[in-house]
JSON list of C-alpha atoms and ligand atoms in Angstrom, two decimals:
[
{"chain": "A", "resi": 1, "resn": "MET", "atom": "CA", "xyz": [68.82, 115.45, 114.89]},
{"chain": "A", "resi": 2, "resn": "ASN", "atom": "CA", "xyz": [68.08, 114.80, 111.25]},
{"chain": "A", "resi": 3, "resn": "GLN", "atom": "CA", "xyz": [68.80, 111.51, 109.64]},
{"chain": "A", "resi": 4, "resn": "ASP", "atom": "CA", "xyz": [71.98, 112.44, 107.85]},
{"chain": "A", "resi": 5, "resn": "ALA", "atom": "CA", "xyz": [73.25, 113.24, 111.33]},
{"chain": "A", "resi": 6, "resn": "MET", "atom": "CA", "xyz": [72.36, 109.83, 112.91]},
{"chain": "A", "resi": 7, "resn": "LYS", "atom": "CA", "xyz": [74.12, 108.04, 109.81]},
{"chain": "A", "resi": 8, "resn": "ARG", "atom": "CA", "xyz": [77.34, 110.13, 110.62]},
{"chain": "A", "resi": 9, "resn": "GLN", "atom": "CA", "xyz": [76.92, 109.38, 114.41]},
{"chain": "A", "resi": 10, "resn": "ALA", "atom": "CA", "xyz": [76.95, 105.44, 113.89]},
{"chain": "A", "resi": 11, "resn": "ALA", "atom": "CA", "xyz": [79.27, 105.77, 111.15]},
{"chain": "A", "resi": 12, "resn": "GLU", "atom": "CA", "xyz": [81.85, 107.40, 113.34]},
{"chain": "A", "resi": 13, "resn": "ALA", "atom": "CA", "xyz": [81.17, 105.01, 116.27]},
{"chain": "A", "resi": 14, "resn": "ALA", "atom": "CA", "xyz": [82.08, 102.16, 113.73]},
{"chain": "A", "resi": 15, "resn": "LEU", "atom": "CA", "xyz": [85.37, 103.39, 113.65]},
{"chain": "A", "resi": 16, "resn": "SER", "atom": "CA", "xyz": [86.22, 101.99, 117.37]},
{"chain": "A", "resi": 17, "resn": "TYR", "atom": "CA", "xyz": [85.92, 98.64, 115.59]},
{"chain": "A", "resi": 18, "resn": "VAL", "atom": "CA", "xyz": [88.84, 99.10, 113.18]},
{"chain": "A", "resi": 19, "resn": "GLU", "atom": "CA", "xyz": [91.75, 97.57, 114.58]},
{"chain": "A", "resi": 20, "resn": "GLY", "atom": "CA", "xyz": [93.93, 97.18, 111.47]},
{"chain": "A", "resi": 21, "resn": "GLY", "atom": "CA", "xyz": [94.89, 94.71, 108.75]},
{"chain": "A", "resi": 22, "resn": "VAL", "atom": "CA", "xyz": [92.35, 94.98, 105.67]},
{"chain": "A", "resi": 23, "resn": "ILE", "atom": "CA", "xyz": [88.99, 95.64, 106.31]},
{"chain": "A", "resi": 24, "resn": "GLY", "atom": "CA", "xyz": [85.52, 95.45, 104.26]},
{"chain": "A", "resi": 25, "resn": "VAL", "atom": "CA", "xyz": [83.70, 98.59, 103.15]},
{"chain": "A", "resi": 26, "resn": "GLY", "atom": "CA", "xyz": [80.02, 98.54, 102.37]},
{"chain": "A", "resi": 27, "resn": "THR", "atom": "CA", "xyz": [77.94, 101.07, 100.17]},
{"chain": "A", "resi": 28, "resn": "GLY", "atom": "CA", "xyz": [75.45, 103.72, 100.74]},
{"chain": "A", "resi": 29, "resn": "SER", "atom": "CA", "xyz": [74.96, 106.90, 102.51]},
{"chain": "A", "resi": 30, "resn": "THR", "atom": "CA", "xyz": [75.97, 105.79, 105.46]},
{"chain": "A", "resi": 31, "resn": "VAL", "atom": "CA", "xyz": [79.38, 104.14, 104.52]},
{"chain": "A", "resi": 32, "resn": "ASN", "atom": "CA", "xyz": [80.12, 107.42, 102.71]},
{"chain": "A", "resi": 33, "resn": "HIS", "atom": "CA", "xyz": [80.29, 108.81, 106.25]},
{"chain": "A", "resi": 34, "resn": "PHE", "atom": "CA", "xyz": [82.08, 105.93, 107.38]},
{"chain": "A", "resi": 35, "resn": "ILE", "atom": "CA", "xyz": [84.66, 105.93, 104.47]},
{"chain": "A", "resi": 36, "resn": "ASP", "atom": "CA", "xyz": [85.30, 110.01, 105.18]},
{"chain": "A", "resi": 37, "resn": "ALA", "atom": "CA", "xyz": [86.03, 109.26, 109.01]},
{"chain": "A", "resi": 38, "resn": "LEU", "atom": "CA", "xyz": [88.04, 106.56, 107.82]},
{"chain": "A", "resi": 39, "resn": "ALA", "atom": "CA", "xyz": [89.94, 108.55, 105.93]},
{"chain": "A", "resi": 40, "resn": "GLU", "atom": "CA", "xyz": [91.21, 110.40, 109.01]},
{"chain": "A", "resi": 41, "resn": "HIS", "atom": "CA", "xyz": [92.96, 107.16, 110.27]},
{"chain": "A", "resi": 42, "resn": "LYS", "atom": "CA", "xyz": [93.95, 105.55, 107.37]},
{"chain": "A", "resi": 43, "resn": "GLY", "atom": "CA", "xyz": [97.28, 104.67, 108.85]},
{"chain": "A", "resi": 44, "resn": "ARG", "atom": "CA", "xyz": [95.76, 102.03, 111.21]},
{"chain": "A", "resi": 45, "resn": "ILE", "atom": "CA", "xyz": [94.76, 99.88, 108.31]},
{"chain": "A", "resi": 46, "resn": "GLU", "atom": "CA", "xyz": [96.69, 98.26, 105.20]},
{"chain": "A", "resi": 47, "resn": "GLY", "atom": "CA", "xyz": [93.53, 98.72, 102.76]},
{"chain": "A", "resi": 48, "resn": "ALA", "atom": "CA", "xyz": [90.30, 97.96, 102.37]},
{"chain": "A", "resi": 49, "resn": "VAL", "atom": "CA", "xyz": [88.08, 95.54, 100.37]},
{"chain": "A", "resi": 50, "resn": "SER", "atom": "CA", "xyz": [84.97, 97.28, 98.77]},
{"chain": "A", "resi": 51, "resn": "SER", "atom": "CA", "xyz": [81.51, 96.25, 98.04]},
{"chain": "A", "resi": 52, "resn": "SER", "atom": "CA", "xyz": [80.59, 98.41, 95.17]},
{"chain": "A", "resi": 53, "resn": "GLU", "atom": "CA", "xyz": [82.58, 100.52, 92.41]},
{"chain": "A", "resi": 54, "resn": "THR", "atom": "CA", "xyz": [81.02, 103.60, 94.02]},
{"chain": "A", "resi": 55, "resn": "SER", "atom": "CA", "xyz": [82.60, 102.66, 97.21]},
{"chain": "A", "resi": 56, "resn": "THR", "atom": "CA", "xyz": [85.88, 101.97, 95.37]},
{"chain": "A", "resi": 57, "resn": "GLU", "atom": "CA", "xyz": [85.80, 105.39, 93.91]},
{"chain": "A", "resi": 58, "resn": "ARG", "atom": "CA", "xyz": [85.06, 107.42, 97.22]},
{"chain": "A", "resi": 59, "resn": "LEU", "atom": "CA", "xyz": [87.99, 104.93, 99.13]},
{"chain": "A", "resi": 60, "resn": "GLN", "atom": "CA", "xyz": [90.55, 105.73, 96.35]},
{"chain": "A", "resi": 61, "resn": "GLY", "atom": "CA", "xyz": [89.73, 109.45, 96.49]},
{"chain": "A", "resi": 62, "resn": "ARG", "atom": "CA", "xyz": [90.45, 109.82, 100.06]},
{"chain": "A", "resi": 63, "resn": "GLY", "atom": "CA", "xyz": [93.72, 108.01, 99.54]},
{"chain": "A", "resi": 64, "resn": "ILE", "atom": "CA", "xyz": [92.82, 104.46, 101.01]},
{"chain": "A", "resi": 65, "resn": "PRO", "atom": "CA", "xyz": [94.13, 101.53, 98.94]},
{"chain": "A", "resi": 66, "resn": "VAL", "atom": "CA", "xyz": [91.28, 99.18, 97.60]},
{"chain": "A", "resi": 67, "resn": "LEU", "atom": "CA", "xyz": [92.39, 95.30, 97.56]},
{"chain": "A", "resi": 68, "resn": "ASP", "atom": "CA", "xyz": [91.17, 92.38, 95.36]},
{"chain": "A", "resi": 69, "resn": "LEU", "atom": "CA", "xyz": [89.21, 89.97, 98.10]},
{"chain": "A", "resi": 70, "resn": "ASN", "atom": "CA", "xyz": [91.10, 87.23, 96.54]},
{"chain": "A", "resi": 71, "resn": "ALA", "atom": "CA", "xyz": [94.26, 88.86, 97.74]},
{"chain": "A", "resi": 72, "resn": "ALA", "atom": "CA", "xyz": [93.57, 89.78, 101.01]},
{"chain": "A", "resi": 73, "resn": "GLY", "atom": "CA", "xyz": [92.44, 86.55, 102.65]},
{"chain": "A", "resi": 74, "resn": "GLU", "atom": "CA", "xyz": [89.67, 87.01, 105.77]},
{"chain": "A", "resi": 75, "resn": "LEU", "atom": "CA", "xyz": [89.25, 90.04, 106.79]},
{"chain": "A", "resi": 76, "resn": "SER", "atom": "CA", "xyz": [88.97, 91.40, 110.30]},
{"chain": "A", "resi": 77, "resn": "VAL", "atom": "CA", "xyz": [85.88, 93.57, 110.00]},
{"chain": "A", "resi": 78, "resn": "TYR", "atom": "CA", "xyz": [83.12, 94.54, 107.67]},
{"chain": "A", "resi": 79, "resn": "VAL", "atom": "CA", "xyz": [81.21, 97.69, 107.88]},
{"chain": "A", "resi": 80, "resn": "ASP", "atom": "CA", "xyz": [78.32, 98.24, 106.10]},
{"chain": "A", "resi": 81, "resn": "GLY", "atom": "CA", "xyz": [74.72, 99.98, 106.07]},
{"chain": "A", "resi": 82, "resn": "ALA", "atom": "CA", "xyz": [71.46, 98.57, 106.02]},
{"chain": "A", "resi": 83, "resn": "ASP", "atom": "CA", "xyz": [67.77, 99.00, 104.74]},
{"chain": "A", "resi": 84, "resn": "GLU", "atom": "CA", "xyz": [66.08, 97.21, 107.73]},
{"chain": "A", "resi": 85, "resn": "SER", "atom": "CA", "xyz": [67.29, 95.42, 110.51]},
{"chain": "A", "resi": 86, "resn": "ASN", "atom": "CA", "xyz": [65.46, 93.15, 113.11]},
{"chain": "A", "resi": 87, "resn": "GLU", "atom": "CA", "xyz": [66.31, 92.92, 116.81]},
{"chain": "A", "resi": 88, "resn": "GLN", "atom": "CA", "xyz": [68.24, 89.55, 115.78]},
{"chain": "A", "resi": 89, "resn": "LEU", "atom": "CA", "xyz": [70.28, 91.67, 113.50]},
{"chain": "A", "resi": 90, "resn": "GLU", "atom": "CA", "xyz": [69.04, 89.80, 110.36]},
{"chain": "A", "resi": 91, "resn": "LEU", "atom": "CA", "xyz": [68.99, 92.53, 107.51]},
{"chain": "A", "resi": 92, "resn": "ILE", "atom": "CA", "xyz": [67.22, 93.56, 104.49]},
{"chain": "A", "resi": 93, "resn": "LYS", "atom": "CA", "xyz": [70.16, 95.23, 102.29]},
{"chain": "A", "resi": 94, "resn": "GLY", "atom": "CA", "xyz": [70.39, 95.91, 98.56]},
{"chain": "A", "resi": 95, "resn": "GLY", "atom": "CA", "xyz": [68.77, 99.30, 98.09]},
{"chain": "A", "resi": 96, "resn": "GLY", "atom": "CA", "xyz": [71.88, 100.58, 96.32]},
{"chain": "A", "resi": 97, "resn": "GLY", "atom": "CA", "xyz": [71.75, 97.75, 94.32]},
{"chain": "A", "resi": 98, "resn": "ALA", "atom": "CA", "xyz": [75.53, 96.16, 95.68]},
{"chain": "A", "resi": 99, "resn": "LEU", "atom": "CA", "xyz": [73.93, 93.41, 97.45]},
{"chain": "A", "resi": 100, "resn": "THR", "atom": "CA", "xyz": [75.55, 90.44, 96.15]},
{"chain": "A", "resi": 101, "resn": "ARG", "atom": "CA", "xyz": [79.17, 91.88, 96.59]},
{"chain": "A", "resi": 102, "resn": "GLU", "atom": "CA", "xyz": [78.19, 93.06, 100.12]},
{"chain": "A", "resi": 103, "resn": "LYS", "atom": "CA", "xyz": [77.07, 89.38, 100.83]},
{"chain": "A", "resi": 104, "resn": "ILE", "atom": "CA", "xyz": [80.45, 87.87, 99.69]},
{"chain": "A", "resi": 105, "resn": "VAL", "atom": "CA", "xyz": [82.42, 90.54, 101.66]},
{"chain": "A", "resi": 106, "resn": "ALA", "atom": "CA", "xyz": [79.86, 90.15, 104.83]},
{"chain": "A", "resi": 107, "resn": "ALA", "atom": "CA", "xyz": [80.68, 86.34, 104.64]},
{"chain": "A", "resi": 108, "resn": "ALA", "atom": "CA", "xyz": [84.31, 86.98, 104.49]},
{"chain": "A", "resi": 109, "resn": "SER", "atom": "CA", "xyz": [84.80, 89.06, 107.34]},
{"chain": "A", "resi": 110, "resn": "ARG", "atom": "CA", "xyz": [85.03, 87.72, 111.15]},
{"chain": "A", "resi": 111, "resn": "ARG", "atom": "CA", "xyz": [82.95, 90.52, 112.40]},
{"chain": "A", "resi": 112, "resn": "PHE", "atom": "CA", "xyz": [80.07, 92.37, 110.72]},
{"chain": "A", "resi": 113, "resn": "VAL", "atom": "CA", "xyz": [79.16, 95.75, 112.27]},
{"chain": "A", "resi": 114, "resn": "CYS", "atom": "CA", "xyz": [76.19, 97.32, 110.75]},
{"chain": "A", "resi": 115, "resn": "ILE", "atom": "CA", "xyz": [75.56, 101.12, 111.13]},
{"chain": "A", "resi": 116, "resn": "ALA", "atom": "CA", "xyz": [72.53, 102.92, 110.67]},
{"chain": "A", "resi": 117, "resn": "ASP", "atom": "CA", "xyz": [70.10, 105.66, 111.85]},
{"chain": "A", "resi": 118, "resn": "GLU", "atom": "CA", "xyz": [67.51, 104.44, 114.55]},
{"chain": "A", "resi": 119, "resn": "SER", "atom": "CA", "xyz": [64.71, 104.53, 111.72]},
{"chain": "A", "resi": 120, "resn": "LYS", "atom": "CA", "xyz": [65.96, 101.14, 110.39]},
{"chain": "A", "resi": 121, "resn": "LEU", "atom": "CA", "xyz": [65.16, 99.00, 113.14]},
{"chain": "A", "resi": 122, "resn": "VAL", "atom": "CA", "xyz": [62.07, 97.28, 113.03]},
{"chain": "A", "resi": 123, "resn": "GLN", "atom": "CA", "xyz": [59.93, 94.50, 114.22]},
{"chain": "A", "resi": 124, "resn": "VAL", "atom": "CA", "xyz": [59.67, 92.18, 111.40]},
{"chain": "A", "resi": 125, "resn": "LEU", "atom": "CA", "xyz": [61.60, 92.50, 108.13]},
{"chain": "A", "resi": 126, "resn": "GLY", "atom": "CA", "xyz": [59.55, 93.48, 105.07]},
{"chain": "A", "resi": 127, "resn": "ARG", "atom": "CA", "xyz": [58.52, 96.98, 104.99]},
{"chain": "A", "resi": 128, "resn": "PHE", "atom": "CA", "xyz": [61.32, 98.22, 102.98]},
{"chain": "A", "resi": 129, "resn": "PRO", "atom": "CA", "xyz": [60.95, 96.12, 99.25]},
{"chain": "A", "resi": 130, "resn": "LEU", "atom": "CA", "xyz": [63.16, 93.25, 99.15]},
{"chain": "A", "resi": 131, "resn": "PRO", "atom": "CA", "xyz": [65.89, 93.84, 96.44]},
{"chain": "A", "resi": 132, "resn": "VAL", "atom": "CA", "xyz": [66.70, 90.61, 94.32]},
{"chain": "A", "resi": 133, "resn": "GLU", "atom": "CA", "xyz": [69.79, 90.36, 91.95]},
{"chain": "A", "resi": 134, "resn": "VAL", "atom": "CA", "xyz": [68.79, 87.99, 88.83]},
{"chain": "A", "resi": 135, "resn": "ILE", "atom": "CA", "xyz": [70.52, 87.37, 85.71]},
{"chain": "A", "resi": 136, "resn": "PRO", "atom": "CA", "xyz": [68.93, 89.41, 83.00]},
{"chain": "A", "resi": 137, "resn": "MET", "atom": "CA", "xyz": [67.51, 86.35, 80.99]},
{"chain": "A", "resi": 138, "resn": "ALA", "atom": "CA", "xyz": [65.58, 85.06, 84.25]},
{"chain": "A", "resi": 139, "resn": "ARG", "atom": "CA", "xyz": [63.92, 88.24, 85.36]},
{"chain": "A", "resi": 140, "resn": "SER", "atom": "CA", "xyz": [60.17, 87.04, 84.18]},
{"chain": "A", "resi": 141, "resn": "HIS", "atom": "CA", "xyz": [60.83, 83.49, 85.56]},
{"chain": "A", "resi": 142, "resn": "VAL", "atom": "CA", "xyz": [62.05, 84.68, 88.69]},
{"chain": "A", "resi": 143, "resn": "ALA", "atom": "CA", "xyz": [59.42, 87.27, 89.26]},
{"chain": "A", "resi": 144, "resn": "ARG", "atom": "CA", "xyz": [56.52, 84.65, 88.74]},
{"chain": "A", "resi": 145, "resn": "GLU", "atom": "CA", "xyz": [58.22, 82.28, 91.19]},
{"chain": "A", "resi": 146, "resn": "LEU", "atom": "CA", "xyz": [58.53, 85.53, 93.57]},
{"chain": "A", "resi": 147, "resn": "VAL", "atom": "CA", "xyz": [54.41, 86.16, 93.04]},
{"chain": "A", "resi": 148, "resn": "ARG", "atom": "CA", "xyz": [54.15, 82.54, 93.87]},
{"chain": "A", "resi": 149, "resn": "LEU", "atom": "CA", "xyz": [55.41, 83.30, 97.23]},
{"chain": "A", "resi": 150, "resn": "GLY", "atom": "CA", "xyz": [53.26, 85.93, 97.97]},
{"chain": "A", "resi": 151, "resn": "GLY", "atom": "CA", "xyz": [55.56, 88.95, 97.06]},
{"chain": "A", "resi": 152, "resn": "THR", "atom": "CA", "xyz": [54.89, 92.14, 94.23]},
{"chain": "A", "resi": 153, "resn": "PRO", "atom": "CA", "xyz": [58.23, 92.14, 92.63]},
{"chain": "A", "resi": 154, "resn": "VAL", "atom": "CA", "xyz": [58.67, 95.46, 90.76]},
{"chain": "A", "resi": 155, "resn": "TRP", "atom": "CA", "xyz": [61.45, 95.67, 88.17]},
{"chain": "A", "resi": 156, "resn": "ARG", "atom": "CA", "xyz": [64.06, 98.47, 88.87]},
{"chain": "A", "resi": 157, "resn": "GLU", "atom": "CA", "xyz": [64.15, 99.56, 85.43]},
{"chain": "A", "resi": 158, "resn": "GLY", "atom": "CA", "xyz": [67.33, 101.56, 84.28]},
{"chain": "A", "resi": 159, "resn": "PHE", "atom": "CA", "xyz": [69.42, 99.72, 86.85]},
{"chain": "A", "resi": 160, "resn": "VAL", "atom": "CA", "xyz": [72.21, 97.27, 86.37]},
{"chain": "A", "resi": 161, "resn": "THR", "atom": "CA", "xyz": [74.24, 96.17, 89.00]},
{"chain": "A", "resi": 162, "resn": "ASP", "atom": "CA", "xyz": [78.15, 96.08, 89.20]},
{"chain": "A", "resi": 163, "resn": "ASN", "atom": "CA", "xyz": [78.09, 92.27, 88.11]},
{"chain": "A", "resi": 164, "resn": "GLY", "atom": "CA", "xyz": [75.70, 93.11, 84.82]},
{"chain": "A", "resi": 165, "resn": "ASN", "atom": "CA", "xyz": [72.49, 91.81, 86.16]},
{"chain": "A", "resi": 166, "resn": "LEU", "atom": "CA", "xyz": [68.93, 93.31, 87.20]},
{"chain": "A", "resi": 167, "resn": "ILE", "atom": "CA", "xyz": [67.32, 94.03, 90.37]},
{"chain": "A", "resi": 168, "resn": "LEU", "atom": "CA", "xyz": [63.70, 93.29, 91.20]},
{"chain": "A", "resi": 169, "resn": "ASP", "atom": "CA", "xyz": [62.32, 94.80, 94.17]},
{"chain": "A", "resi": 170, "resn": "VAL", "atom": "CA", "xyz": [59.56, 92.59, 96.03]},
{"chain": "A", "resi": 171, "resn": "ARG", "atom": "CA", "xyz": [56.91, 94.16, 98.00]},
{"chain": "A", "resi": 172, "resn": "ASN", "atom": "CA", "xyz": [54.21, 93.23, 100.38]},
{"chain": "A", "resi": 173, "resn": "LEU", "atom": "CA", "xyz": [56.19, 90.45, 102.01]},
{"chain": "A", "resi": 174, "resn": "GLU", "atom": "CA", "xyz": [56.02, 90.00, 105.70]},
{"chain": "A", "resi": 175, "resn": "ILE", "atom": "CA", "xyz": [59.48, 87.93, 106.50]},
{"chain": "A", "resi": 176, "resn": "ASN", "atom": "CA", "xyz": [58.89, 86.12, 109.67]},
{"chain": "A", "resi": 177, "resn": "HIS", "atom": "CA", "xyz": [61.57, 83.35, 108.99]},
{"chain": "A", "resi": 178, "resn": "PRO", "atom": "CA", "xyz": [64.19, 85.23, 107.09]},
{"chain": "A", "resi": 179, "resn": "VAL", "atom": "CA", "xyz": [66.69, 82.13, 107.14]},
{"chain": "A", "resi": 180, "resn": "SER", "atom": "CA", "xyz": [64.37, 79.90, 105.36]},
{"chain": "A", "resi": 181, "resn": "LEU", "atom": "CA", "xyz": [63.10, 82.73, 103.03]},
{"chain": "A", "resi": 182, "resn": "GLU", "atom": "CA", "xyz": [66.76, 83.61, 102.21]},
{"chain": "A", "resi": 183, "resn": "GLN", "atom": "CA", "xyz": [67.58, 80.11, 101.49]},
{"chain": "A", "resi": 184, "resn": "GLU", "atom": "CA", "xyz": [64.15, 79.39, 99.36]},
{"chain": "A", "resi": 185, "resn": "ILE", "atom": "CA", "xyz": [64.55, 82.59, 97.03]},
{"chain": "A", "resi": 186, "resn": "ASN", "atom": "CA", "xyz": [68.17, 81.93, 96.50]},
{"chain": "A", "resi": 187, "resn": "ASN", "atom": "CA", "xyz": [67.34, 78.71, 95.19]},
{"chain": "A", "resi": 188, "resn": "ILE", "atom": "CA", "xyz": [65.08, 79.81, 92.45]},
{"chain": "A", "resi": 189, "resn": "ALA", "atom": "CA", "xyz": [66.80, 79.64, 89.27]},
{"chain": "A", "resi": 190, "resn": "GLY", "atom": "CA", "xyz": [68.41, 82.60, 87.71]},
{"chain": "A", "resi": 191, "resn": "VAL", "atom": "CA", "xyz": [68.68, 84.67, 91.38]},
{"chain": "A", "resi": 192, "resn": "VAL", "atom": "CA", "xyz": [72.17, 85.61, 91.87]},
{"chain": "A", "resi": 193, "resn": "THR", "atom": "CA", "xyz": [71.53, 86.74, 95.22]},
{"chain": "A", "resi": 194, "resn": "VAL", "atom": "CA", "xyz": [68.33, 88.00, 97.80]},
{"chain": "A", "resi": 195, "resn": "GLY", "atom": "CA", "xyz": [69.04, 90.74, 100.05]},
{"chain": "A", "resi": 196, "resn": "ILE", "atom": "CA", "xyz": [68.12, 89.10, 103.35]},
{"chain": "A", "resi": 197, "resn": "PHE", "atom": "CA", "xyz": [71.28, 88.72, 105.48]},
{"chain": "A", "resi": 198, "resn": "ALA", "atom": "CA", "xyz": [70.17, 86.37, 108.14]},
{"chain": "A", "resi": 199, "resn": "GLN", "atom": "CA", "xyz": [72.37, 83.15, 107.33]},
{"chain": "A", "resi": 200, "resn": "ARG", "atom": "CA", "xyz": [75.05, 85.54, 108.06]},
{"chain": "A", "resi": 201, "resn": "PRO", "atom": "CA", "xyz": [73.45, 88.16, 110.13]},
{"chain": "A", "resi": 202, "resn": "ALA", "atom": "CA", "xyz": [75.51, 91.40, 111.46]},
{"chain": "A", "resi": 203, "resn": "ASP", "atom": "CA", "xyz": [77.52, 90.96, 114.44]},
{"chain": "A", "resi": 204, "resn": "LEU", "atom": "CA", "xyz": [76.98, 94.21, 115.81]},
{"chain": "A", "resi": 205, "resn": "LEU", "atom": "CA", "xyz": [74.25, 97.14, 114.99]},
{"chain": "A", "resi": 206, "resn": "ILE", "atom": "CA", "xyz": [75.35, 100.64, 115.59]},
{"chain": "A", "resi": 207, "resn": "LEU", "atom": "CA", "xyz": [72.23, 102.82, 115.63]},
{"chain": "A", "resi": 208, "resn": "GLY", "atom": "CA", "xyz": [72.45, 106.60, 115.32]},
{"chain": "A", "resi": 209, "resn": "THR", "atom": "CA", "xyz": [69.83, 108.34, 117.85]},
{"chain": "A", "resi": 210, "resn": "PRO", "atom": "CA", "xyz": [69.22, 111.39, 119.40]},
{"chain": "A", "resi": 211, "resn": "ASP", "atom": "CA", "xyz": [70.65, 110.21, 122.57]},
{"chain": "A", "resi": 212, "resn": "GLY", "atom": "CA", "xyz": [73.74, 109.40, 120.96]},
{"chain": "A", "resi": 213, "resn": "PRO", "atom": "CA", "xyz": [75.03, 105.77, 119.40]},
{"chain": "A", "resi": 214, "resn": "ARG", "atom": "CA", "xyz": [73.11, 102.92, 120.59]},
{"chain": "A", "resi": 215, "resn": "THR", "atom": "CA", "xyz": [74.87, 99.45, 119.83]},
{"chain": "A", "resi": 216, "resn": "LEU", "atom": "CA", "xyz": [72.95, 96.12, 120.07]},
{"chain": "A", "resi": 217, "resn": "GLY", "atom": "CA", "xyz": [74.32, 92.56, 119.45]},
{"chain": "A", "resi": 218, "resn": "ARG", "atom": "CA", "xyz": [77.58, 91.07, 120.54]},
{"chain": "A", "resi": 219, "resn": "THR", "atom": "CA", "xyz": [80.59, 93.66, 121.11]},
{"chain": "B", "resi": 1, "resn": "5RP", "atom": "C1", "xyz": [73.22, 99.19, 99.66]},
{"chain": "B", "resi": 1, "resn": "5RP", "atom": "C2", "xyz": [73.02, 99.06, 100.66]},
{"chain": "B", "resi": 1, "resn": "5RP", "atom": "C3", "xyz": [73.33, 100.10, 101.91]},
{"chain": "B", "resi": 1, "resn": "5RP", "atom": "O1", "xyz": [73.83, 99.41, 102.73]},
{"chain": "B", "resi": 1, "resn": "5RP", "atom": "C4", "xyz": [71.21, 100.29, 102.08]},
{"chain": "B", "resi": 1, "resn": "5RP", "atom": "O2", "xyz": [70.68, 100.59, 100.98]},
{"chain": "B", "resi": 1, "resn": "5RP", "atom": "C5", "xyz": [71.48, 101.42, 103.35]},
{"chain": "B", "resi": 1, "resn": "5RP", "atom": "O3", "xyz": [71.82, 102.74, 102.35]},
{"chain": "B", "resi": 1, "resn": "5RP", "atom": "P1", "xyz": [72.06, 103.97, 103.39]},
{"chain": "B", "resi": 1, "resn": "5RP", "atom": "O4", "xyz": [73.22, 104.07, 104.19]},
{"chain": "B", "resi": 1, "resn": "5RP", "atom": "O5", "xyz": [71.89, 105.29, 102.25]},
{"chain": "B", "resi": 1, "resn": "5RP", "atom": "O6", "xyz": [70.66, 104.24, 104.09]},
{"chain": "B", "resi": 1, "resn": "5RP", "atom": "O7", "xyz": [72.60, 97.73, 101.12]},
{"chain": "B", "resi": 1, "resn": "5RP", "atom": "O8", "xyz": [72.89, 97.87, 98.59]}
]
C-alpha cells in the first residue's frame, strides 16, 4: 500500500468522529482526502472553519459552507494532518505553511483528531525541519536566536503565508522537551507561531497502515 492510500485510509476513518455542528478542517494532502470524504456526508455538519485559503477553496468547491471562526464559537472537532507525531501525540506541523491558523483552530476545538500515514510516527520530534512563522522584518533576528538554541534555520524563500508572513524551517533540532521548546520559541520577538503542537497536542492520532487504520490516544 502506498503512502497516499494510507493517508486516504486515515482520512476516511476520521469521518466517524464527525458528529455534527461546525467542525475545524486543517490543511495538506491528507486533509484533502478528508475533505473529499466529508463532501459525501456534508449533510451531517453545519459547516467548517478552515485553516487555510487552499482548504477553503477545496471545501467550497465541494459545497461545504466555510464559516468565520469568530462566528462559529467552540468547534466540536478539528481534523488535521501532521508532519511528525510522537507517542504522546505532540506534533510538528507547518510543512504546508498553515501552522498559525492550524494552531488557532486546534485551540478552539474540543477534540483534535490528527490523521497521517504511519511514517509520521517518530520516537523523538525533530527529523522533519521545524517550521516557524515570522514577521518579515524579524527574519534575521529570529534566525540568530534559533541558531542560539542549536538549530539551523533555512528561510523558505518565495513562500508567503496566508497571514503575509515568512517561514523559517529549522533543521538539526532534537526536540526532547516539546512543551518547553514551544514556549521558548514562541517567546522570541518576531515569532508568530512555532510548528510544535505540544501545549495543545492531538487527542487522537489515526495512522493509515497496510493492516488498516491504527488509532492512538483518547477515543
Ligand atoms: C500544513 C500541515 C500539514 O498538516 C502537514 O504538512 C502534513 O501534510 P500532508 O498531509 O500533506 O502530509 O501542517 O501546514
